[in-house]
PDB file of C-alpha atoms in Angstrom:
ATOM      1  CA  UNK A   1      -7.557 -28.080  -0.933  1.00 83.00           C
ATOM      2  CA  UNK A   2      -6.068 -24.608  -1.295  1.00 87.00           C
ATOM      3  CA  UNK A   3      -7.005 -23.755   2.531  1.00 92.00           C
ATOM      4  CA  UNK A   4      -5.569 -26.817   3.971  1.00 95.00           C
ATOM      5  CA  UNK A   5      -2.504 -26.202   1.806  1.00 95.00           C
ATOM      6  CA  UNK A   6      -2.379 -22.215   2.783  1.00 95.00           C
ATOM      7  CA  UNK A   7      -2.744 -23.251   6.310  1.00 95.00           C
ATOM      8  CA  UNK A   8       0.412 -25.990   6.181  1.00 96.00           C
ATOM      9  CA  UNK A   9       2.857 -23.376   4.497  1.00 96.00           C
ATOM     10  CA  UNK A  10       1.800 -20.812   6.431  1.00 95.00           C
ATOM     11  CA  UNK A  11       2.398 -22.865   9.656  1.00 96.00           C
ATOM     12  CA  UNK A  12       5.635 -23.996   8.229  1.00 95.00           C
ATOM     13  CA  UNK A  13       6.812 -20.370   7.575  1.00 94.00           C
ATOM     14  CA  UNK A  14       5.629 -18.794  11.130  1.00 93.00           C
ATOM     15  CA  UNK A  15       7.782 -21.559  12.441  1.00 93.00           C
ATOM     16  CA  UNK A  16      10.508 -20.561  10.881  1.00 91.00           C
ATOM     17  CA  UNK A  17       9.863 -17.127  11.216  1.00 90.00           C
ATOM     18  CA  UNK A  18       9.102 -16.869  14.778  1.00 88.00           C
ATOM     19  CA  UNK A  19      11.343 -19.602  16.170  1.00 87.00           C
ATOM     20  CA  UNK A  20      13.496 -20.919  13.673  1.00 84.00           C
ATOM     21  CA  UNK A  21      15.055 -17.917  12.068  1.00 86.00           C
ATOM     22  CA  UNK A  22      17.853 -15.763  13.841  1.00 82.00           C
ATOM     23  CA  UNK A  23      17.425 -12.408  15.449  1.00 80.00           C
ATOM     24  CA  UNK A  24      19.180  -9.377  13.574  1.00 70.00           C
ATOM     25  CA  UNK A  25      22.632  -8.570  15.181  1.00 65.00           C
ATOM     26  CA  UNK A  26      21.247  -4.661  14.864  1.00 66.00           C
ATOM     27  CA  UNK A  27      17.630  -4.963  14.893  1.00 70.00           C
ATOM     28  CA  UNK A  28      16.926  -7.656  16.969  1.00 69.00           C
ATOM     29  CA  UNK A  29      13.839  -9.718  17.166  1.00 73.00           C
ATOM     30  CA  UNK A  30      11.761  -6.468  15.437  1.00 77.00           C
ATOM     31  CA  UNK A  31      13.347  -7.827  12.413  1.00 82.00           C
ATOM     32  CA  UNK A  32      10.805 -10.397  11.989  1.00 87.00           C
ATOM     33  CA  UNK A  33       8.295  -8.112  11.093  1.00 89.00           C
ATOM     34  CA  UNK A  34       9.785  -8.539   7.452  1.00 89.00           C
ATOM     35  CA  UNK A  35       8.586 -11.678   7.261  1.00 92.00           C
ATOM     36  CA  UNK A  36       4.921 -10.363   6.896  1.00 93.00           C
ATOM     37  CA  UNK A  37       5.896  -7.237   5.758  1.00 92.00           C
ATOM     38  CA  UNK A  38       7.880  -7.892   2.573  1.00 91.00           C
ATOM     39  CA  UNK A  39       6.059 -10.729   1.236  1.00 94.00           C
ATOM     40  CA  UNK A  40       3.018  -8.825   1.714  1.00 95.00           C
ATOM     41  CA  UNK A  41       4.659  -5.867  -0.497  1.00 94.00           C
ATOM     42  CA  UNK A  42       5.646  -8.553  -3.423  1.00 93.00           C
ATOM     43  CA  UNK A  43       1.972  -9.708  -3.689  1.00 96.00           C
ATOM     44  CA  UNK A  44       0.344  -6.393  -3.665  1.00 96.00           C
ATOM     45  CA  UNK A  45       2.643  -5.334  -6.456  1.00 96.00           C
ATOM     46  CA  UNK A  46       2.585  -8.914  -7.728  1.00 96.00           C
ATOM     47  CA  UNK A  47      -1.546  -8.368  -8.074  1.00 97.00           C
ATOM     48  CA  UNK A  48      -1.588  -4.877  -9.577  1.00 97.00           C
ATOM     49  CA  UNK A  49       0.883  -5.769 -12.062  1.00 96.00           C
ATOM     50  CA  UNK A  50      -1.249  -8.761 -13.414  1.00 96.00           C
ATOM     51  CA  UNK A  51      -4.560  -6.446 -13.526  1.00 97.00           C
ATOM     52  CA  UNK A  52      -2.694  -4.004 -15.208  1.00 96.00           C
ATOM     53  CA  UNK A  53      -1.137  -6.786 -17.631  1.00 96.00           C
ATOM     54  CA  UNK A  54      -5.602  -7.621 -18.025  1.00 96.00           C
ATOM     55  CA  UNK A  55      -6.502  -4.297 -18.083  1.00 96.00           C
ATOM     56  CA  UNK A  56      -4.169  -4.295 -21.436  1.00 94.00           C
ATOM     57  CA  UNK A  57      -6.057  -7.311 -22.438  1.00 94.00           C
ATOM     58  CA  UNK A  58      -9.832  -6.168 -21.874  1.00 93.00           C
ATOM     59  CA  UNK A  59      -8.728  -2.911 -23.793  1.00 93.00           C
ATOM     60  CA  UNK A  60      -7.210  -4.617 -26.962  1.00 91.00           C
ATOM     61  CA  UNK A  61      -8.385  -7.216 -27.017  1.00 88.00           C
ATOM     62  CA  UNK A  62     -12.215  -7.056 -25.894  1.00 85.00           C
ATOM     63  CA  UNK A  63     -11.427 -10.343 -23.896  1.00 86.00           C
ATOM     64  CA  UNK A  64     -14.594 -11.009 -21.594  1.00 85.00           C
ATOM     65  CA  UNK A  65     -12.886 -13.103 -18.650  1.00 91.00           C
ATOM     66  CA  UNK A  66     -10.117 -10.658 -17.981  1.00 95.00           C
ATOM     67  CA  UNK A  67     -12.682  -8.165 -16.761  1.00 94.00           C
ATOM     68  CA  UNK A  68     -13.549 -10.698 -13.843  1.00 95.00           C
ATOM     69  CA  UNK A  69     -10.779 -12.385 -13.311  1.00 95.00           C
ATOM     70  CA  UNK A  70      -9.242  -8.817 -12.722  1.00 96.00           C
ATOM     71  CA  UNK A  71     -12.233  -7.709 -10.503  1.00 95.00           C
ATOM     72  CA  UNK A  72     -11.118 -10.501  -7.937  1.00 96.00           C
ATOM     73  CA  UNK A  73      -7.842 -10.294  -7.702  1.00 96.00           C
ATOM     74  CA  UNK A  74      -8.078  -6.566  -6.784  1.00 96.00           C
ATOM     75  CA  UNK A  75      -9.568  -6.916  -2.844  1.00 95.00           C
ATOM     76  CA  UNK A  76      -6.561  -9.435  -1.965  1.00 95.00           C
ATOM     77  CA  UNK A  77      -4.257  -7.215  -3.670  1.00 96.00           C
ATOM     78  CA  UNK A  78      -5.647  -4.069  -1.243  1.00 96.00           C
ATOM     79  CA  UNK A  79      -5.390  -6.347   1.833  1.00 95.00           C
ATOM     80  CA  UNK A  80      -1.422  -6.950   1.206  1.00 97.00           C
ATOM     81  CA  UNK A  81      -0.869  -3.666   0.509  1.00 97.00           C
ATOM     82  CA  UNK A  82      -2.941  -2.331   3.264  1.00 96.00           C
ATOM     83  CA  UNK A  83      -0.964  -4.833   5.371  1.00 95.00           C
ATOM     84  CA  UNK A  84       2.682  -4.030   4.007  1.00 94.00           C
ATOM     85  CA  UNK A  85       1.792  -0.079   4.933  1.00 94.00           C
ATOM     86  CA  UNK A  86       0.900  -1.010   8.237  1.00 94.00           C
ATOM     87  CA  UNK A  87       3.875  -3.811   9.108  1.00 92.00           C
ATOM     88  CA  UNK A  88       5.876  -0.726   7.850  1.00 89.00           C
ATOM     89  CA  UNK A  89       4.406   1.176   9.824  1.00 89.00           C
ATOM     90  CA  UNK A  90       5.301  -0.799  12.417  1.00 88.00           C
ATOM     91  CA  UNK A  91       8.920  -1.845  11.683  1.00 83.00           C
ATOM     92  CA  UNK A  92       9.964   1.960  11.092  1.00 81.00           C
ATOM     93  CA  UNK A  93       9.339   3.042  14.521  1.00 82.00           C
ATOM     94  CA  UNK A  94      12.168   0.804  16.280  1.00 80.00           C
ATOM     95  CA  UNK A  95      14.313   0.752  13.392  1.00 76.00           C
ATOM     96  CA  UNK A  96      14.134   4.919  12.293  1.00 75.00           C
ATOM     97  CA  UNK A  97      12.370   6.300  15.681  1.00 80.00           C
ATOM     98  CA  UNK A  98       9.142   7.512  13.625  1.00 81.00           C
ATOM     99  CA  UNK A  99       5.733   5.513  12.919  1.00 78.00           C
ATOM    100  CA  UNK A 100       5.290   7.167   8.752  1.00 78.00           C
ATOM    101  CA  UNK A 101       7.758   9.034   6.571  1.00 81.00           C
ATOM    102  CA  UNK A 102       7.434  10.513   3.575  1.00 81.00           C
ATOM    103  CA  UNK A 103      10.036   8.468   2.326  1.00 84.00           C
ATOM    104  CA  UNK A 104      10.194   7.522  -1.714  1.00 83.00           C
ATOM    105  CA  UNK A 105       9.119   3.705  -0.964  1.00 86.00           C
ATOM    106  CA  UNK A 106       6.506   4.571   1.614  1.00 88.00           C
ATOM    107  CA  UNK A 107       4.767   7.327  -0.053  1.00 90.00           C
ATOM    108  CA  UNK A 108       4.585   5.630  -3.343  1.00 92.00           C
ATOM    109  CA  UNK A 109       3.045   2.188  -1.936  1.00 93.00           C
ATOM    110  CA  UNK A 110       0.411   4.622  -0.181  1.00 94.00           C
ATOM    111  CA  UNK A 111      -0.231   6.130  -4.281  1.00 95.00           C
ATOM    112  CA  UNK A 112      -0.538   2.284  -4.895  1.00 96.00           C
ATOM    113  CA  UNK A 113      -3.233   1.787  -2.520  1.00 97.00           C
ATOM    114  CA  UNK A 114      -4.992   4.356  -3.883  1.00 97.00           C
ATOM    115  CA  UNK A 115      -5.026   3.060  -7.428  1.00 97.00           C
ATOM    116  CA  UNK A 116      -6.520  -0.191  -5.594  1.00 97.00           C
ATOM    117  CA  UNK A 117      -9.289   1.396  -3.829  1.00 97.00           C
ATOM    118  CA  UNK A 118      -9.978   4.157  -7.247  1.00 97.00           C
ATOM    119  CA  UNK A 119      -9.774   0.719  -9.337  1.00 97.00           C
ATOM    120  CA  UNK A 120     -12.379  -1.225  -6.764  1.00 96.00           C
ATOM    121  CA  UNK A 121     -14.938   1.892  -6.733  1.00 96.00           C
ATOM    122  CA  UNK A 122     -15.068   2.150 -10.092  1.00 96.00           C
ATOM    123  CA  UNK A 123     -16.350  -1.246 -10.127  1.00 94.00           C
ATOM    124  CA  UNK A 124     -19.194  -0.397  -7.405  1.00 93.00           C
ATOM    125  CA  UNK A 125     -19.914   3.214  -9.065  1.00 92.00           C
ATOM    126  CA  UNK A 126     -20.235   2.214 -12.826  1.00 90.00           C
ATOM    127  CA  UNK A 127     -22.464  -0.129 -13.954  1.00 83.00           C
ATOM    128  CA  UNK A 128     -22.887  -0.599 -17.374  1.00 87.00           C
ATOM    129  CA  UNK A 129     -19.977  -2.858 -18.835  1.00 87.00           C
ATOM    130  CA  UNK A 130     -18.669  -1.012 -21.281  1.00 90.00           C
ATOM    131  CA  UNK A 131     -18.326   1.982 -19.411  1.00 92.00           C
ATOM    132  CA  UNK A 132     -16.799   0.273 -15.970  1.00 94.00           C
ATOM    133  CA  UNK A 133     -14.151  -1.971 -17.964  1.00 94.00           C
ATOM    134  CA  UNK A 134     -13.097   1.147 -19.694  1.00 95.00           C
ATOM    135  CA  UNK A 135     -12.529   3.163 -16.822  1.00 95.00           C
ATOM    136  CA  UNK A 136     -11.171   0.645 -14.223  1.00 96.00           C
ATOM    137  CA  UNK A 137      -8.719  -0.750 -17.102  1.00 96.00           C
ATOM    138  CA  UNK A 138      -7.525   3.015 -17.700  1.00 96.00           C
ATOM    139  CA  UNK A 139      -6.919   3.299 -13.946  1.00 96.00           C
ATOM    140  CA  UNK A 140      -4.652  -0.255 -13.669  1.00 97.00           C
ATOM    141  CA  UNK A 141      -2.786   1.020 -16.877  1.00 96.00           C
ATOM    142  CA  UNK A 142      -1.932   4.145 -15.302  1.00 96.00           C
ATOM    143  CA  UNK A 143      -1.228   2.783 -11.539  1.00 95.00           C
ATOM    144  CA  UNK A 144       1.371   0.498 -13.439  1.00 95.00           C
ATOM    145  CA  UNK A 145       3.598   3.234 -13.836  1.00 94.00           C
ATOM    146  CA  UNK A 146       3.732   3.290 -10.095  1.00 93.00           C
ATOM    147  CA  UNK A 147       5.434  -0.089  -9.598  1.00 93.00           C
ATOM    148  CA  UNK A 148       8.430   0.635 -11.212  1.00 91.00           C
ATOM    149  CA  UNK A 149       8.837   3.881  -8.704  1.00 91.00           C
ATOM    150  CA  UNK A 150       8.493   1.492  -6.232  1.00 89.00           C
ATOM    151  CA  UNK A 151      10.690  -1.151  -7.303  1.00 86.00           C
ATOM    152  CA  UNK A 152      13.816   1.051  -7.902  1.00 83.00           C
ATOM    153  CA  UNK A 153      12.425   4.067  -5.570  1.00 80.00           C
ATOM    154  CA  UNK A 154      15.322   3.137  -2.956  1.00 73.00           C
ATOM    155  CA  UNK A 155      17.993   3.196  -5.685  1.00 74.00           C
ATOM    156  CA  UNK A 156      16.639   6.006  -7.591  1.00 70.00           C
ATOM    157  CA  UNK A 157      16.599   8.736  -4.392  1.00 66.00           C
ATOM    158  CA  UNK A 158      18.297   8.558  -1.093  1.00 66.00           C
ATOM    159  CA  UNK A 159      15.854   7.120   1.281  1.00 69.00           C
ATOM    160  CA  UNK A 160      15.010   5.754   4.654  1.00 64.00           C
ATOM    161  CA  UNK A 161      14.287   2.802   3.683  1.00 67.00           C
ATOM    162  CA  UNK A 162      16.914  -0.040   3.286  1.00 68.00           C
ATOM    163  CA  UNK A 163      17.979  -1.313  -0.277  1.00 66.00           C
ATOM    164  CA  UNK A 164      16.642  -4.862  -2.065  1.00 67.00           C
ATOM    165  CA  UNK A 165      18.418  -8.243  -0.267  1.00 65.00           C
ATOM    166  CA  UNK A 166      16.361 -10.320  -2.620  1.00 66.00           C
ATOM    167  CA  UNK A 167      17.570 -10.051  -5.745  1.00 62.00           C
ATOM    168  CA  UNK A 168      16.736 -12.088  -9.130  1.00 57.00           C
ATOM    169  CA  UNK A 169      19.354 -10.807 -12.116  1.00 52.00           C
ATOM    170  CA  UNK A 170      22.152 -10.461  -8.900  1.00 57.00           C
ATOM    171  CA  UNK A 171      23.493 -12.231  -5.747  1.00 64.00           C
ATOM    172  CA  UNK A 172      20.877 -12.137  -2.916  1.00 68.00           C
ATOM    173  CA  UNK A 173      22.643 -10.372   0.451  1.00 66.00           C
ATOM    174  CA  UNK A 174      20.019 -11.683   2.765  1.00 81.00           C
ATOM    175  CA  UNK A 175      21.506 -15.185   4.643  1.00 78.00           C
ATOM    176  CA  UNK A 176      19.848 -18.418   3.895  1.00 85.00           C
ATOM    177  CA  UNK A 177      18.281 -18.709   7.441  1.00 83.00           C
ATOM    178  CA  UNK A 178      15.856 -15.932   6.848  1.00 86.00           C
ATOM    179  CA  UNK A 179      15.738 -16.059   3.549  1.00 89.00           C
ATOM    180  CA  UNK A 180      13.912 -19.707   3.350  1.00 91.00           C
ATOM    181  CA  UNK A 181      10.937 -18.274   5.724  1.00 91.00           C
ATOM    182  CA  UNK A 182      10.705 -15.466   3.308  1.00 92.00           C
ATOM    183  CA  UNK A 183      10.221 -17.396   0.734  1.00 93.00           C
ATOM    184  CA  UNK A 184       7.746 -19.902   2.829  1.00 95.00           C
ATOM    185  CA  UNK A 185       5.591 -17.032   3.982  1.00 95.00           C
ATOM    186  CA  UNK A 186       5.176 -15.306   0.574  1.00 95.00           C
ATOM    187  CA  UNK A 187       4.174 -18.741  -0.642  1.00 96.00           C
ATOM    188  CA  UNK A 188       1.987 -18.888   2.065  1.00 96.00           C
ATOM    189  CA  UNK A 189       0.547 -15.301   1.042  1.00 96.00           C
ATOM    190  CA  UNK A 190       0.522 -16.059  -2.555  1.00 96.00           C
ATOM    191  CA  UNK A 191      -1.668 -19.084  -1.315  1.00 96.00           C
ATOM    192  CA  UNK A 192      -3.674 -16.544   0.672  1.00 95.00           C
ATOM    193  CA  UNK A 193      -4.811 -14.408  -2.162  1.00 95.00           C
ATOM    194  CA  UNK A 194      -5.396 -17.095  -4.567  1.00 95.00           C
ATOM    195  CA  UNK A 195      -7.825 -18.342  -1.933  1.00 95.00           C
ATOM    196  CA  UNK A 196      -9.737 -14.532  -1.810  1.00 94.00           C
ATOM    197  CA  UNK A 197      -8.916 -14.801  -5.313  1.00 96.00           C
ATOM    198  CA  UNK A 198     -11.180 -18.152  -5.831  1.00 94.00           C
ATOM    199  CA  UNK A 199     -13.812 -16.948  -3.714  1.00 94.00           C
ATOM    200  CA  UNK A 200     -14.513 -13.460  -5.110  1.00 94.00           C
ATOM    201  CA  UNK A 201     -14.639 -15.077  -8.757  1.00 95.00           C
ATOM    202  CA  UNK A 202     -17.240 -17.709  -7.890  1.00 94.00           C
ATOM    203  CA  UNK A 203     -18.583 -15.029  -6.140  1.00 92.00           C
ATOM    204  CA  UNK A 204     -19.273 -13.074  -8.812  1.00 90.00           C
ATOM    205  CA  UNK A 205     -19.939 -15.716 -11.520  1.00 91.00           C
ATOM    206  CA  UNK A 206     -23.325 -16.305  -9.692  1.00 90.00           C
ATOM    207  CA  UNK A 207     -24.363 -12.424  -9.295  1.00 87.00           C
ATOM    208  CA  UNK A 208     -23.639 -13.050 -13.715  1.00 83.00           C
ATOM    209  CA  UNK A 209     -25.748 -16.151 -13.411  1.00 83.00           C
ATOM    210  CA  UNK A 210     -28.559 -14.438 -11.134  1.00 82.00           C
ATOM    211  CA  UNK A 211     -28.785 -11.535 -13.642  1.00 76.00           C
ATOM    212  CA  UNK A 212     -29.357 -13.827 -15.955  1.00 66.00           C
ATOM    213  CA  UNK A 213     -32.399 -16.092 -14.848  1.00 61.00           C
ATOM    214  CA  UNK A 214     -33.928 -12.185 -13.872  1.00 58.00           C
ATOM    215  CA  UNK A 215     -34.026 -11.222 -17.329  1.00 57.00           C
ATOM    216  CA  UNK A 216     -35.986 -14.658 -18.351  1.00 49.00           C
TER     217      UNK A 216
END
């Protein structure tokens, strides 16, 4: 049911994006590459923030299904950030002139990639379970002091990159018409990873299951 939902909202929101949605009176039609590229930001940091949140869990409180749960959400949360660096990528050279800066928002998503792919080896180099929920909870911890640097990076230092238009606590500057496929596409990607999400966790629930009939 989740796929033929993901599929729906996601054709609803490239409808809207694509066709529906007006071209920017300065950037033109390039300026629909937010509609992957932001959402795809949000759930990245969305993910990392809730294994982090885990991570505090399986340290604390010795919980045993936050260790897994946290173990599949990490490969959908390295796909939309992988994704939001590249869109970027993308975006910057029409709208600045250059493929990569070392801008304050750029550079730090690139540190948050890192945590991703430091948090998912840990999980393939360590194997006993103390050892591995230790380390990769350690690693989330600390790569949650990176999302903050990313939220507030453009306000904090004078950047390249354009300011928040979606804002939660204050008035939104983005216009209704692209804001709805913004929001329809990040559903759509929210969707998206809880799909990976579901299939990485069953996915792992029988390599638990299989290690257990090999010890009978």
């Amino acid at each position: 049911y989740v796929f033929f939902i993901f599929i729906l909202v996601l054709s609803i929101g490239l409808v809207e994006a694509l066709v529906l949605s007006p071209e920017d009176y300065i950037q033109s039609h390039s300026v629909r590459i937010m509609y992957v590229h932001v959402p795809s930001a949000w759930i990245s940091l969305g993910i990392f923030s809730i294994i982090s949140i885990l991570s505090f869990g399986i340290l604390v409180f010795k919980n045993k299904n936050f260790p897994l749960i946290a173990k599949s959400l990490a490969p959908s949360g390295l796909v939309f950030n992988i994704i939001a660096l590249v869109t970027g990528s993308i975006w910057g050279k029409p709208t600045w002139g250059t493929w990569w800066a070392w801008d304050a928002r750029i550079t730090s998503m690139l540190i948050l990639a890192l945590f991703y792919l430091m948090y998912i080896l840990a999980w393939r180099i360590y194997e006993e379970k103390n050892q591995v929920n230790k380390i990769t909870s350690i690693i989330a911890i600390l790569g949650l002091i990176n999302v903050p640097i990313i939220k507030f990076s453009v306000d904090w230092w004078s950047t390249l990159h354009q300011p928040s238009s979606v804002k939660l606590l204050s008035e939104t500057s983005i216009h209704v018409s692209m804001l709805v496929p913004l929001v329809i596409m990040t559903a759509a990607f929210a969707l998206f990873s809880l799909l990976i999400f579901l299939m990485k966790y069953n996915t792992e629930l029988i390599k638990i299951k299989n290690k257990g009939l090999d010890r009978l």
